[in-house]
Tab-separated table of C-alpha atoms in Angstrom:
chain	number	residue	atom	x	y	z
A	1077	UNK	CA	-25.532	-43.655	-27.980
A	1078	UNK	CA	-25.866	-47.174	-29.318
A	1079	UNK	CA	-27.639	-49.489	-26.899
A	1080	UNK	CA	-26.012	-52.922	-26.777
A	1081	UNK	CA	-27.316	-56.249	-25.531
A	1082	UNK	CA	-24.638	-56.169	-22.823
A	1083	UNK	CA	-25.986	-52.843	-21.533
A	1084	UNK	CA	-29.478	-54.350	-21.314
A	1085	UNK	CA	-28.202	-57.476	-19.551
A	1086	UNK	CA	-26.281	-55.337	-17.043
A	1087	UNK	CA	-29.391	-53.266	-16.327
A	1088	UNK	CA	-31.425	-56.442	-15.701
A	1089	UNK	CA	-28.717	-57.643	-13.274
A	1090	UNK	CA	-28.905	-54.319	-11.391
A	1091	UNK	CA	-32.702	-54.609	-11.139
A	1092	UNK	CA	-32.308	-58.209	-9.948
A	1093	UNK	CA	-29.916	-57.089	-7.186
A	1094	UNK	CA	-32.420	-54.497	-5.956
A	1095	UNK	CA	-35.257	-57.030	-6.054
A	1096	UNK	CA	-33.201	-59.558	-4.083
A	1097	UNK	CA	-32.213	-56.931	-1.518
A	1098	UNK	CA	-35.840	-55.866	-1.088
A	1099	UNK	CA	-37.049	-59.478	-0.900
A	1100	UNK	CA	-39.116	-59.212	-4.066
A	1101	UNK	CA	-37.835	-62.343	-5.814
A	1102	UNK	CA	-39.711	-65.181	-4.175
A	1103	UNK	CA	-38.358	-68.597	-3.269
A	1104	UNK	CA	-35.347	-70.182	-1.639
A	1105	UNK	CA	-32.241	-71.714	-3.146
A	1106	UNK	CA	-32.894	-75.093	-4.745
A	1107	UNK	CA	-30.570	-78.081	-5.065
A	1108	UNK	CA	-30.243	-78.738	-8.769
A	1109	UNK	CA	-27.768	-80.035	-11.308
A	1110	UNK	CA	-28.419	-76.901	-13.347
A	1111	UNK	CA	-26.861	-73.678	-12.058
A	1112	UNK	CA	-29.593	-71.585	-13.700
A	1113	UNK	CA	-32.273	-73.244	-11.544
A	1114	UNK	CA	-30.578	-72.981	-8.133
A	1115	UNK	CA	-31.601	-69.492	-7.045
A	1116	UNK	CA	-34.322	-67.061	-8.116
A	1117	UNK	CA	-33.115	-64.579	-10.733
A	1118	UNK	CA	-34.224	-62.499	-13.708
A	1119	UNK	CA	-33.539	-63.372	-17.312
A	1120	UNK	CA	-33.736	-61.193	-20.395
A	1121	UNK	CA	-35.448	-62.417	-23.557
A	1122	UNK	CA	-33.946	-60.678	-26.557
A	1123	UNK	CA	-36.425	-59.171	-28.962
A	1124	UNK	CA	-36.491	-58.811	-32.706
A	1125	UNK	CA	-39.119	-56.768	-34.550
A	1126	UNK	CA	-38.030	-58.582	-37.716
A	1127	UNK	CA	-39.017	-61.969	-36.299
A	1128	UNK	CA	-41.935	-60.730	-34.194
A	1129	UNK	CA	-40.340	-61.183	-30.769
A	1130	UNK	CA	-40.748	-58.576	-28.044
A	1131	UNK	CA	-38.140	-57.824	-25.388
A	1132	UNK	CA	-39.179	-59.337	-22.038
A	1133	UNK	CA	-37.825	-60.063	-18.563
A	1134	UNK	CA	-38.814	-63.142	-16.605
A	1135	UNK	CA	-38.249	-64.493	-13.111
A	1136	UNK	CA	-36.985	-68.078	-12.972
A	1137	UNK	CA	-35.122	-70.500	-10.710
A	1138	UNK	CA	-35.334	-71.341	-7.008
A	1139	UNK	CA	-38.084	-73.159	-5.150
A	1140	UNK	CA	-40.842	-70.806	-6.356
A	1141	UNK	CA	-40.177	-70.520	-10.082
A	1142	UNK	CA	-38.016	-73.616	-10.783
A	1143	UNK	CA	-37.455	-73.794	-14.555
A	1144	UNK	CA	-40.634	-71.915	-15.527
A	1145	UNK	CA	-40.621	-68.291	-16.685
A	1146	UNK	CA	-42.922	-65.987	-14.716
A	1147	UNK	CA	-43.594	-62.288	-14.943
A	1148	UNK	CA	-41.651	-60.812	-12.022
A	1149	UNK	CA	-44.083	-60.531	-9.098
A	1150	UNK	CA	-46.904	-61.247	-11.556
A	1151	UNK	CA	-47.283	-57.524	-12.201
A	1152	UNK	CA	-47.052	-57.923	-15.985
A	1153	UNK	CA	-43.571	-56.410	-15.972
A	1154	UNK	CA	-42.506	-59.104	-18.437
A	1155	UNK	CA	-43.019	-57.014	-21.581
A	1156	UNK	CA	-40.401	-54.271	-21.749
A	1157	UNK	CA	-40.602	-53.164	-25.366
A	1158	UNK	CA	-40.727	-53.960	-29.028
A	1159	UNK	CA	-37.364	-52.442	-29.901
A	1160	UNK	CA	-34.006	-52.327	-28.126
A	1161	UNK	CA	-34.503	-48.619	-27.405
A	1162	UNK	CA	-37.951	-49.197	-25.851
A	1163	UNK	CA	-36.516	-52.037	-23.737
A	1164	UNK	CA	-33.703	-49.770	-22.535
A	1165	UNK	CA	-36.130	-46.992	-21.612
A	1166	UNK	CA	-38.407	-49.392	-19.711
A	1167	UNK	CA	-35.514	-51.036	-17.863
A	1168	UNK	CA	-34.103	-47.622	-16.981
A	1169	UNK	CA	-37.492	-46.600	-15.568
A	1170	UNK	CA	-37.747	-49.777	-13.463
A	1171	UNK	CA	-34.153	-49.323	-12.300
A	1172	UNK	CA	-34.812	-45.697	-11.337
A	1173	UNK	CA	-37.827	-46.687	-9.228
A	1174	UNK	CA	-35.860	-49.373	-7.366
A	1175	UNK	CA	-32.911	-47.031	-6.971
A	1176	UNK	CA	-35.069	-44.322	-5.394
A	1177	UNK	CA	-36.761	-46.869	-3.111
A	1178	UNK	CA	-33.327	-48.004	-1.981
A	1179	UNK	CA	-32.217	-44.382	-1.458
A	1180	UNK	CA	-35.321	-43.699	0.625
A	1181	UNK	CA	-34.654	-46.845	2.689
A	1182	UNK	CA	-31.063	-45.731	3.303
A	1183	UNK	CA	-32.191	-42.225	4.329
A	1184	UNK	CA	-34.658	-43.646	6.863
A	1185	UNK	CA	-31.979	-45.966	8.271
A	1186	UNK	CA	-29.564	-43.017	8.543
A	1187	UNK	CA	-32.174	-40.851	10.275
A	1188	UNK	CA	-32.945	-43.667	12.705
A	1189	UNK	CA	-29.250	-44.139	13.426
A	1190	UNK	CA	-28.784	-40.393	13.988
A	1191	UNK	CA	-31.794	-40.323	16.336
A	1192	UNK	CA	-30.203	-42.952	18.547
């Protein structure tokens, strides 16, 4: 399977949705002329081994990050790989963790609902 930039961008968006739902992207919406600064979100930096650039994700926007690029939650999650394949594997691992946390949260909510 060929991994495309669009696949990587979609995976970052899915991770961002989980982080927003879990309250892990800090900051409130900001009034700004620039749409990219209004709310906290993740961005993907494309890598290129040829030009010496690694693949990274950053948190930006909102009242906390504004226009700066921070490692999400400052847990050094920024670096996700040297190649497209490494980036895909790392993003898939992060996505899987958030997905299972969300599943566990849903199971607890269901059990609580059933108990009542």
